[in-house]
Amino acid sequence: MRYLPLTETDREDMLARIGVSDVEALFSDVPNGKLLKQPLDLPRAKGELEVERILGRMSAKNTAAGSVPFFVGAGAYKHHVPATVDHLIQRSEFLTSYTPYQPEIAQGTLQYLFEFQTQVAALTGMEVANASMYDGSTGTAEAVLMAHRVTRRRKAVLSGGLHPHYTQVVETLSEMANDEVVALKPDVRASEDILAAIDDSVSCVVVQSPDVFGNLRDLKPIAEKAHAYGALLIAVFTEVVSLGAVTPPGAQDADIVVGEGQSIGNALNFGGPYVGLFAAKSKYVRQMPGRLCGETVDADGRRGFVLTLSTREQHIRRDKATSNICTNSGLCVLAFTIHMTLLGQAGLTRLAEVNHANAVRLADALAGVKGAEVLNESFFNEFTVKLSKPAAEVVEALAAKGILAGVPASRLLPGAGLDDLLIVANTEVNTDDDRAAFVAALAEVL
Protein backbone atom coordinates (compact mmCIF):
# COMPACT_ATOMS: atom_id res chain seq x y z
CA MET A 1 0.00 0.00 0.00
CA ARG A 2 1.44 3.39 -1.00
CA TYR A 3 0.35 6.87 -0.04
CA LEU A 4 0.73 9.33 -2.92
CA PRO A 5 -0.82 12.68 -1.99
CA LEU A 6 0.27 14.40 -5.23
CA THR A 7 -0.60 13.56 -8.82
CA GLU A 8 1.94 13.75 -11.63
CA THR A 9 0.25 16.95 -12.81
CA ASP A 10 0.64 18.43 -9.31
CA ARG A 11 4.37 17.69 -9.40
CA GLU A 12 4.82 19.17 -12.86
CA ASP A 13 3.01 22.35 -11.81
CA MET A 14 5.14 22.71 -8.68
CA LEU A 15 8.42 22.11 -10.55
CA ALA A 16 7.43 24.59 -13.24
CA ARG A 17 6.55 27.20 -10.59
CA ILE A 18 10.03 27.05 -9.03
CA GLY A 19 11.76 26.81 -12.38
CA VAL A 20 13.33 23.35 -12.47
CA SER A 21 12.83 20.50 -14.90
CA ASP A 22 12.67 17.56 -12.53
CA VAL A 23 13.09 16.52 -8.89
CA GLU A 24 16.74 15.59 -9.41
CA ALA A 25 17.52 19.23 -10.12
CA LEU A 26 16.64 20.03 -6.48
CA PHE A 27 19.74 18.07 -5.42
CA SER A 28 22.17 19.73 -7.82
CA ASP A 29 24.17 21.32 -4.99
CA VAL A 30 24.95 17.95 -3.39
CA PRO A 31 28.39 16.65 -4.54
CA ASN A 32 28.06 13.66 -6.86
CA GLY A 33 30.12 11.47 -4.57
CA LYS A 34 27.59 11.96 -1.79
CA LEU A 35 24.55 10.81 -3.75
CA LEU A 36 23.46 7.18 -3.76
CA LYS A 37 23.76 5.44 -7.14
CA GLN A 38 20.83 3.17 -6.36
CA PRO A 39 18.04 2.91 -3.77
CA LEU A 40 18.84 1.62 -0.29
CA ASP A 41 18.62 -2.12 0.23
CA LEU A 42 15.34 -2.07 2.11
CA PRO A 43 12.39 -4.50 2.03
CA ARG A 44 9.64 -3.85 -0.46
CA ALA A 45 6.70 -1.80 0.75
CA LYS A 46 4.18 -3.76 2.77
CA GLY A 47 0.62 -3.22 3.93
CA GLU A 48 -0.15 -1.56 7.26
CA LEU A 49 -1.10 -4.81 9.00
CA GLU A 50 2.09 -6.52 7.83
CA VAL A 51 4.22 -3.61 9.05
CA GLU A 52 2.52 -3.68 12.45
CA ARG A 53 3.28 -7.39 12.78
CA ILE A 54 6.95 -6.89 11.90
CA LEU A 55 7.39 -3.95 14.25
CA GLY A 56 5.50 -5.81 16.99
CA ARG A 57 7.92 -8.73 16.77
CA MET A 58 10.85 -6.31 16.89
CA SER A 59 9.52 -4.41 19.93
CA ALA A 60 8.87 -7.68 21.76
CA LYS A 61 12.63 -8.20 21.86
CA ASN A 62 12.95 -5.18 24.17
CA THR A 63 12.77 -5.37 27.94
CA ALA A 64 10.34 -2.64 29.01
CA ALA A 65 11.37 -0.46 31.94
CA GLY A 66 8.27 -1.33 33.93
CA SER A 67 8.49 -5.06 33.42
CA VAL A 68 11.60 -5.81 35.52
CA PRO A 69 13.56 -4.24 38.40
CA PHE A 70 14.86 -1.00 36.87
CA PHE A 71 17.80 1.05 38.15
CA VAL A 72 18.71 3.09 35.08
CA GLY A 73 19.15 6.86 35.42
CA ALA A 74 22.02 9.06 34.22
CA GLY A 75 19.75 11.86 33.06
CA ALA A 76 16.41 10.11 32.46
CA TYR A 77 14.51 8.65 35.41
CA LYS A 78 11.57 6.33 35.93
CA HIS A 79 9.05 7.86 38.31
CA HIS A 80 5.38 7.22 38.94
CA VAL A 81 3.22 9.58 36.90
CA PRO A 82 -0.35 9.87 38.26
CA ALA A 83 -3.11 8.84 35.84
CA THR A 84 -4.58 12.33 36.23
CA VAL A 85 -1.68 13.79 34.26
CA ASP A 86 -2.27 11.77 31.11
CA HIS A 87 -6.05 12.17 31.41
CA LEU A 88 -5.79 15.97 31.42
CA ILE A 89 -3.07 16.50 28.81
CA GLN A 90 -5.01 14.34 26.34
CA ARG A 91 -7.98 16.69 26.39
CA SER A 92 -8.24 18.21 22.91
CA GLU A 93 -7.87 21.82 24.05
CA PHE A 94 -4.48 20.95 25.57
CA LEU A 95 -3.27 18.28 23.16
CA THR A 96 -3.76 20.46 20.07
CA SER A 97 -2.60 23.80 21.48
CA TYR A 98 0.64 25.23 20.18
CA THR A 99 2.79 28.34 20.40
CA PRO A 100 0.49 31.34 21.04
CA TYR A 101 1.46 33.58 18.13
CA GLN A 102 -1.52 35.76 19.01
CA PRO A 103 -0.89 35.23 22.71
CA GLU A 104 -3.58 37.27 24.39
CA ILE A 105 -6.37 35.15 22.86
CA ALA A 106 -4.80 31.96 24.29
CA GLN A 107 -5.51 32.74 27.94
CA GLY A 108 -5.60 29.09 29.03
CA THR A 109 -2.22 28.34 27.47
CA LEU A 110 -0.69 31.49 28.92
CA GLN A 111 -2.06 30.72 32.36
CA TYR A 112 -0.53 27.27 32.65
CA LEU A 113 2.76 28.58 31.27
CA PHE A 114 2.64 31.30 33.93
CA GLU A 115 1.94 28.68 36.62
CA PHE A 116 4.80 26.57 35.28
CA GLN A 117 7.20 29.52 35.51
CA THR A 118 6.08 30.14 39.09
CA GLN A 119 6.71 26.51 40.02
CA VAL A 120 10.17 26.43 38.39
CA ALA A 121 11.19 29.66 40.10
CA ALA A 122 10.08 28.28 43.47
CA LEU A 123 11.82 24.93 42.92
CA THR A 124 15.14 26.47 41.90
CA GLY A 125 15.06 29.37 44.34
CA MET A 126 15.42 31.86 41.49
CA GLU A 127 13.62 35.12 40.74
CA VAL A 128 12.38 34.44 37.22
CA ALA A 129 11.88 31.40 34.98
CA ASN A 130 10.95 30.98 31.32
CA ALA A 131 8.47 28.70 29.54
CA SER A 132 10.38 26.61 28.41
CA MET A 133 13.36 24.90 26.71
CA TYR A 134 13.56 21.73 24.62
CA ASP A 135 15.41 19.76 27.29
CA GLY A 136 18.17 20.03 29.87
CA SER A 137 21.08 19.68 27.44
CA THR A 138 19.99 22.35 24.95
CA GLY A 139 18.95 24.53 27.88
CA THR A 140 22.48 24.29 29.26
CA ALA A 141 23.95 25.36 25.94
CA GLU A 142 21.50 28.28 25.82
CA ALA A 143 22.55 29.25 29.35
CA VAL A 144 26.19 29.41 28.25
CA LEU A 145 25.28 31.64 25.30
CA MET A 146 23.26 33.83 27.67
CA ALA A 147 26.26 34.16 30.01
CA HIS A 148 28.40 35.24 27.06
CA ARG A 149 25.90 37.98 26.24
CA VAL A 150 25.78 39.18 29.85
CA THR A 151 29.55 39.21 30.46
CA ARG A 152 30.67 39.95 26.90
CA ARG A 153 33.22 37.16 27.25
CA ARG A 154 33.40 33.96 25.19
CA LYS A 155 34.92 31.29 27.46
CA ALA A 156 33.01 28.68 29.47
CA VAL A 157 34.40 26.28 32.07
CA LEU A 158 32.50 23.00 32.39
CA SER A 159 32.76 20.81 35.46
CA GLY A 160 33.95 17.22 35.09
CA GLY A 161 30.73 16.22 36.82
CA LEU A 162 28.52 17.67 34.08
CA HIS A 163 26.58 15.05 32.13
CA PRO A 164 28.70 14.21 29.05
CA HIS A 165 25.75 14.70 26.70
CA TYR A 166 25.26 18.19 28.08
CA THR A 167 28.96 18.87 27.62
CA GLN A 168 28.80 17.72 24.01
CA VAL A 169 25.81 19.94 23.22
CA VAL A 170 27.61 22.96 24.71
CA GLU A 171 30.75 22.14 22.74
CA THR A 172 28.83 21.74 19.48
CA LEU A 173 27.02 25.05 19.83
CA SER A 174 30.20 26.81 20.99
CA GLU A 175 32.20 25.50 18.06
CA MET A 176 29.71 26.99 15.63
CA ALA A 177 29.96 30.34 17.43
CA ASN A 178 33.77 30.21 17.76
CA ASP A 179 33.46 30.30 21.55
CA GLU A 180 36.00 28.67 23.87
CA VAL A 181 35.05 25.74 26.10
CA VAL A 182 37.26 24.32 28.85
CA ALA A 183 35.80 20.93 29.79
CA LEU A 184 37.47 19.50 32.89
CA LYS A 185 38.25 15.78 33.10
CA PRO A 186 35.53 13.39 34.36
CA ASP A 187 35.30 13.84 38.12
CA VAL A 188 34.00 10.66 39.71
CA ARG A 189 34.55 11.66 43.35
CA ALA A 190 33.73 15.40 43.05
CA SER A 191 37.32 16.28 43.93
CA GLU A 192 38.19 18.58 41.02
CA ASP A 193 39.74 21.99 41.67
CA ILE A 194 37.29 23.94 39.56
CA LEU A 195 38.16 27.17 41.38
CA ALA A 196 41.62 27.09 39.79
CA ALA A 197 40.05 27.28 36.33
CA ILE A 198 38.29 30.59 37.06
CA ASP A 199 39.98 33.84 35.95
CA ASP A 200 38.97 37.15 34.41
CA SER A 201 38.67 35.64 30.93
CA VAL A 202 35.90 33.26 31.97
CA SER A 203 32.29 34.03 31.12
CA CYS A 204 30.68 31.25 33.16
CA VAL A 205 31.29 28.13 35.21
CA VAL A 206 28.86 25.25 34.63
CA VAL A 207 28.42 22.85 37.55
CA GLN A 208 25.90 20.02 37.94
CA SER A 209 24.48 18.95 41.31
CA PRO A 210 23.71 16.14 41.85
CA ASP A 211 26.35 15.49 39.19
CA VAL A 212 26.37 12.72 36.61
CA PHE A 213 28.06 10.39 39.11
CA GLY A 214 25.49 11.26 41.78
CA ASN A 215 27.66 13.53 43.95
CA LEU A 216 26.13 16.56 45.63
CA ARG A 217 28.16 19.75 45.09
CA ASP A 218 28.53 22.82 47.29
CA LEU A 219 27.99 25.68 44.85
CA LYS A 220 28.62 28.61 47.22
CA PRO A 221 32.45 28.72 46.98
CA ILE A 222 32.25 28.41 43.20
CA ALA A 223 29.72 31.23 42.97
CA GLU A 224 31.85 33.41 45.22
CA LYS A 225 34.99 33.09 43.11
CA ALA A 226 33.10 33.33 39.82
CA HIS A 227 31.52 36.59 40.93
CA ALA A 228 34.85 37.93 42.15
CA TYR A 229 36.15 37.55 38.59
CA GLY A 230 33.02 38.87 36.89
CA ALA A 231 31.82 35.43 35.75
CA LEU A 232 28.43 33.75 36.20
CA LEU A 233 27.64 30.45 37.88
CA ILE A 234 25.35 28.17 35.86
CA ALA A 235 23.90 25.43 38.07
CA VAL A 236 22.64 22.31 36.28
CA PHE A 237 20.54 19.35 37.40
CA THR A 238 19.22 16.29 35.56
CA GLU A 239 17.00 15.01 38.40
CA VAL A 240 14.48 17.72 39.29
CA VAL A 241 13.04 15.67 42.17
CA SER A 242 16.29 16.33 44.03
CA LEU A 243 15.14 19.94 44.51
CA GLY A 244 12.62 18.60 47.02
CA ALA A 245 15.49 17.66 49.34
CA VAL A 246 18.67 19.63 48.59
CA THR A 247 19.40 23.32 48.99
CA PRO A 248 18.17 24.98 45.77
CA PRO A 249 20.77 26.60 43.50
CA GLY A 250 19.27 30.04 44.04
CA ALA A 251 20.05 29.81 47.75
CA GLN A 252 23.66 29.07 46.76
CA ASP A 253 23.89 32.27 44.67
CA ALA A 254 23.67 30.69 41.23
CA ASP A 255 23.09 33.21 38.43
CA ILE A 256 21.39 30.83 35.98
CA VAL A 257 19.78 27.50 36.81
CA VAL A 258 18.96 25.00 34.11
CA GLY A 259 18.00 21.36 34.06
CA GLU A 260 15.76 18.53 32.96
CA GLY A 261 12.16 18.40 34.19
CA GLN A 262 11.32 14.94 32.81
CA SER A 263 11.07 13.34 36.25
CA ILE A 264 7.88 15.26 37.04
CA GLY A 265 4.89 14.43 34.89
CA ASN A 266 6.78 12.95 31.96
CA ALA A 267 7.48 9.26 31.41
CA LEU A 268 10.73 7.93 29.90
CA ASN A 269 9.12 7.87 26.43
CA PHE A 270 12.09 6.19 24.73
CA GLY A 271 14.17 9.32 25.28
CA GLY A 272 11.74 12.15 24.73
CA PRO A 273 10.19 14.57 24.30
CA TYR A 274 11.41 16.09 27.56
CA VAL A 275 11.20 19.58 29.03
CA GLY A 276 14.06 21.94 29.84
CA LEU A 277 13.76 24.13 32.93
CA PHE A 278 15.46 27.53 32.86
CA ALA A 279 15.61 30.19 35.59
CA ALA A 280 17.80 33.17 36.35
CA LYS A 281 18.26 36.26 38.46
CA SER A 282 15.79 38.94 37.41
CA LYS A 283 18.51 41.40 36.42
CA TYR A 284 19.37 39.12 33.51
CA VAL A 285 15.80 38.65 32.32
CA ARG A 286 16.24 40.46 29.00
CA GLN A 287 19.02 38.07 28.05
CA MET A 288 16.98 34.94 28.78
CA PRO A 289 16.15 32.69 25.84
CA GLY A 290 12.66 31.46 25.10
CA ARG A 291 9.52 33.23 26.25
CA LEU A 292 8.24 34.74 29.47
CA CYS A 293 4.54 34.91 30.38
CA GLY A 294 3.27 37.60 32.72
CA GLU A 295 0.16 38.39 34.74
CA THR A 296 -1.83 41.61 34.30
CA VAL A 297 -5.39 42.97 34.34
CA ASP A 298 -7.60 43.94 31.42
CA ALA A 299 -9.46 47.23 30.93
CA ASP A 300 -12.15 46.06 33.37
CA GLY A 301 -9.65 45.06 36.04
CA ARG A 302 -10.00 41.32 35.46
CA ARG A 303 -6.98 39.04 35.88
CA GLY A 304 -5.31 38.14 32.58
CA PHE A 305 -2.08 36.82 31.11
CA VAL A 306 0.23 38.16 28.42
CA LEU A 307 3.37 37.14 26.60
CA THR A 308 5.65 39.61 28.36
CA LEU A 309 8.92 38.70 26.68
CA SER A 310 9.52 36.58 23.61
CA THR A 311 12.81 37.56 22.01
CA ARG A 312 12.90 34.60 19.66
CA GLU A 313 13.76 34.70 15.99
CA GLN A 314 10.09 34.28 15.02
CA HIS A 315 9.10 37.50 16.80
CA ILE A 316 11.99 39.87 16.12
CA ARG A 317 14.95 40.16 13.75
CA ARG A 318 16.99 36.98 13.76
CA ASP A 319 20.24 38.76 14.64
CA LYS A 320 18.56 40.33 17.68
CA ALA A 321 17.07 37.11 19.06
CA THR A 322 18.32 35.62 22.32
CA SER A 323 17.52 32.17 20.97
CA ASN A 324 16.82 30.54 17.64
CA ILE A 325 14.99 27.61 19.17
CA CYS A 326 11.66 27.82 17.40
CA THR A 327 9.29 26.14 19.84
CA ASN A 328 8.89 24.98 23.40
CA SER A 329 7.82 21.74 25.05
CA GLY A 330 4.31 22.97 25.75
CA LEU A 331 2.53 19.67 26.37
CA CYS A 332 5.42 18.40 28.51
CA VAL A 333 5.27 21.68 30.43
CA LEU A 334 1.58 21.10 31.10
CA ALA A 335 2.28 17.54 32.30
CA PHE A 336 4.96 18.92 34.62
CA THR A 337 2.61 21.60 35.94
CA ILE A 338 -0.24 19.18 36.60
CA HIS A 339 1.97 16.68 38.40
CA MET A 340 3.66 19.42 40.42
CA THR A 341 0.26 20.82 41.39
CA LEU A 342 -0.90 17.39 42.52
CA LEU A 343 2.24 16.95 44.64
CA GLY A 344 2.43 20.40 46.20
CA GLN A 345 5.37 21.36 48.38
CA ALA A 346 4.72 18.68 51.00
CA GLY A 347 4.24 15.99 48.36
CA LEU A 348 7.45 16.86 46.54
CA THR A 349 9.39 16.82 49.82
CA ARG A 350 7.93 13.43 50.68
CA LEU A 351 8.70 12.09 47.20
CA ALA A 352 12.30 13.28 47.52
CA GLU A 353 12.62 11.67 50.95
CA VAL A 354 11.38 8.33 49.62
CA ASN A 355 13.79 8.51 46.69
CA HIS A 356 16.75 9.21 48.93
CA ALA A 357 15.81 6.55 51.47
CA ASN A 358 15.43 3.93 48.74
CA ALA A 359 18.80 4.85 47.26
CA VAL A 360 20.48 4.64 50.68
CA ARG A 361 19.03 1.16 51.23
CA LEU A 362 20.32 0.00 47.86
CA ALA A 363 23.75 1.57 48.32
CA ASP A 364 24.15 -0.08 51.73
CA ALA A 365 23.14 -3.44 50.29
CA LEU A 366 25.42 -3.18 47.25
CA ALA A 367 28.35 -2.16 49.45
CA GLY A 368 28.07 -5.58 51.07
CA VAL A 369 28.58 -7.40 47.75
CA LYS A 370 32.11 -8.69 47.22
CA GLY A 371 33.63 -6.90 44.24
CA ALA A 372 31.39 -3.82 44.54
CA GLU A 373 32.35 -0.47 46.12
CA VAL A 374 30.07 2.56 46.40
CA LEU A 375 32.21 5.63 45.66
CA ASN A 376 29.95 8.51 46.76
CA GLU A 377 30.23 10.30 50.07
CA SER A 378 26.90 12.02 49.43
CA PHE A 379 24.12 11.48 46.90
CA PHE A 380 20.39 11.92 46.32
CA ASN A 381 18.87 8.95 44.48
CA GLU A 382 21.80 8.05 42.24
CA PHE A 383 25.34 6.89 42.95
CA THR A 384 28.36 5.24 41.34
CA VAL A 385 29.58 1.73 42.07
CA LYS A 386 33.07 0.45 41.25
CA LEU A 387 32.96 -3.18 40.15
CA SER A 388 35.59 -5.90 39.93
CA LYS A 389 34.55 -6.52 36.30
CA PRO A 390 33.79 -4.20 33.37
CA ALA A 391 30.43 -2.59 34.08
CA ALA A 392 29.12 -3.05 30.53
CA GLU A 393 29.62 -6.81 30.81
CA VAL A 394 27.93 -6.87 34.21
CA VAL A 395 24.93 -4.92 32.88
CA GLU A 396 24.48 -7.41 30.04
CA ALA A 397 24.75 -10.36 32.43
CA LEU A 398 22.18 -8.83 34.79
CA ALA A 399 19.86 -7.99 31.89
CA ALA A 400 19.88 -11.69 31.01
CA LYS A 401 18.67 -12.31 34.57
CA GLY A 402 15.86 -9.78 34.23
CA ILE A 403 17.56 -6.87 36.05
CA LEU A 404 18.19 -3.51 34.34
CA ALA A 405 21.02 -2.53 36.63
CA GLY A 406 22.12 0.95 35.59
CA VAL A 407 24.29 2.78 33.09
CA PRO A 408 27.97 1.87 32.58
CA ALA A 409 30.08 5.02 32.80
CA SER A 410 31.90 3.78 29.70
CA ARG A 411 28.69 4.23 27.71
CA LEU A 412 28.64 7.95 28.52
CA LEU A 413 32.42 8.39 28.52
CA PRO A 414 33.98 5.84 26.16
CA GLY A 415 37.76 5.67 26.34
CA ALA A 416 37.94 7.59 29.62
CA GLY A 417 39.24 4.65 31.66
CA LEU A 418 36.00 4.29 33.62
CA ASP A 419 35.05 0.83 32.38
CA ASP A 420 34.57 -0.57 35.89
CA LEU A 421 32.08 2.08 37.02
CA LEU A 422 28.30 1.60 37.10
CA ILE A 423 25.90 4.52 37.65
CA VAL A 424 22.84 3.31 39.57
CA ALA A 425 19.55 5.15 40.22
CA ASN A 426 16.85 4.14 42.70
CA THR A 427 13.54 6.03 42.69
CA GLU A 428 10.19 5.54 44.41
CA VAL A 429 9.12 2.88 41.88
CA ASN A 430 11.62 0.31 43.18
CA THR A 431 10.52 -2.10 45.89
CA ASP A 432 12.45 -4.03 48.53
CA ASP A 433 12.07 -7.12 46.34
CA ASP A 434 13.57 -5.23 43.37
CA ARG A 435 16.59 -4.22 45.44
CA ALA A 436 17.03 -7.72 46.86
CA ALA A 437 16.92 -9.20 43.35
CA PHE A 438 19.52 -6.70 42.13
CA VAL A 439 21.90 -7.42 45.02
CA ALA A 440 21.54 -11.20 44.70
CA ALA A 441 22.05 -11.15 40.94
CA LEU A 442 25.08 -8.86 41.20
CA ALA A 443 26.68 -11.17 43.77
CA GLU A 444 26.26 -14.07 41.33
CA VAL A 445 27.68 -12.18 38.38
CA LEU A 446 30.72 -10.82 40.25
PDB file of C-alpha atoms in Angstrom, residues 213 384 391 407-414 418-419 421-423:
ATOM      1  CA  PHE A 213      28.055  10.387  39.109  1.00  0.00           C
ATOM      2  CA  THR A 384      28.356   5.241  41.337  1.00  0.00           C
ATOM      3  CA  ALA A 391      30.429  -2.586  34.078  1.00  0.00           C
ATOM      4  CA  VAL A 407      24.293   2.780  33.091  1.00  0.00           C
ATOM      5  CA  PRO A 408      27.971   1.866  32.584  1.00  0.00           C
ATOM      6  CA  ALA A 409      30.078   5.022  32.797  1.00  0.00           C
ATOM      7  CA  SER A 410      31.901   3.781  29.701  1.00  0.00           C
ATOM      8  CA  ARG A 411      28.692   4.234  27.706  1.00  0.00           C
ATOM      9  CA  LEU A 412      28.642   7.948  28.524  1.00  0.00           C
ATOM     10  CA  LEU A 413      32.420   8.391  28.520  1.00  0.00           C
ATOM     11  CA  PRO A 414      33.978   5.835  26.164  1.00  0.00           C
ATOM     12  CA  LEU A 418      36.002   4.290  33.622  1.00  0.00           C
ATOM     13  CA  ASP A 419      35.055   0.830  32.378  1.00  0.00           C
ATOM     14  CA  LEU A 421      32.075   2.083  37.017  1.00  0.00           C
ATOM     15  CA  LEU A 422      28.302   1.602  37.102  1.00  0.00           C
ATOM     16  CA  ILE A 423      25.900   4.520  37.655  1.00  0.00           C
TER      17      ILE A 423
END
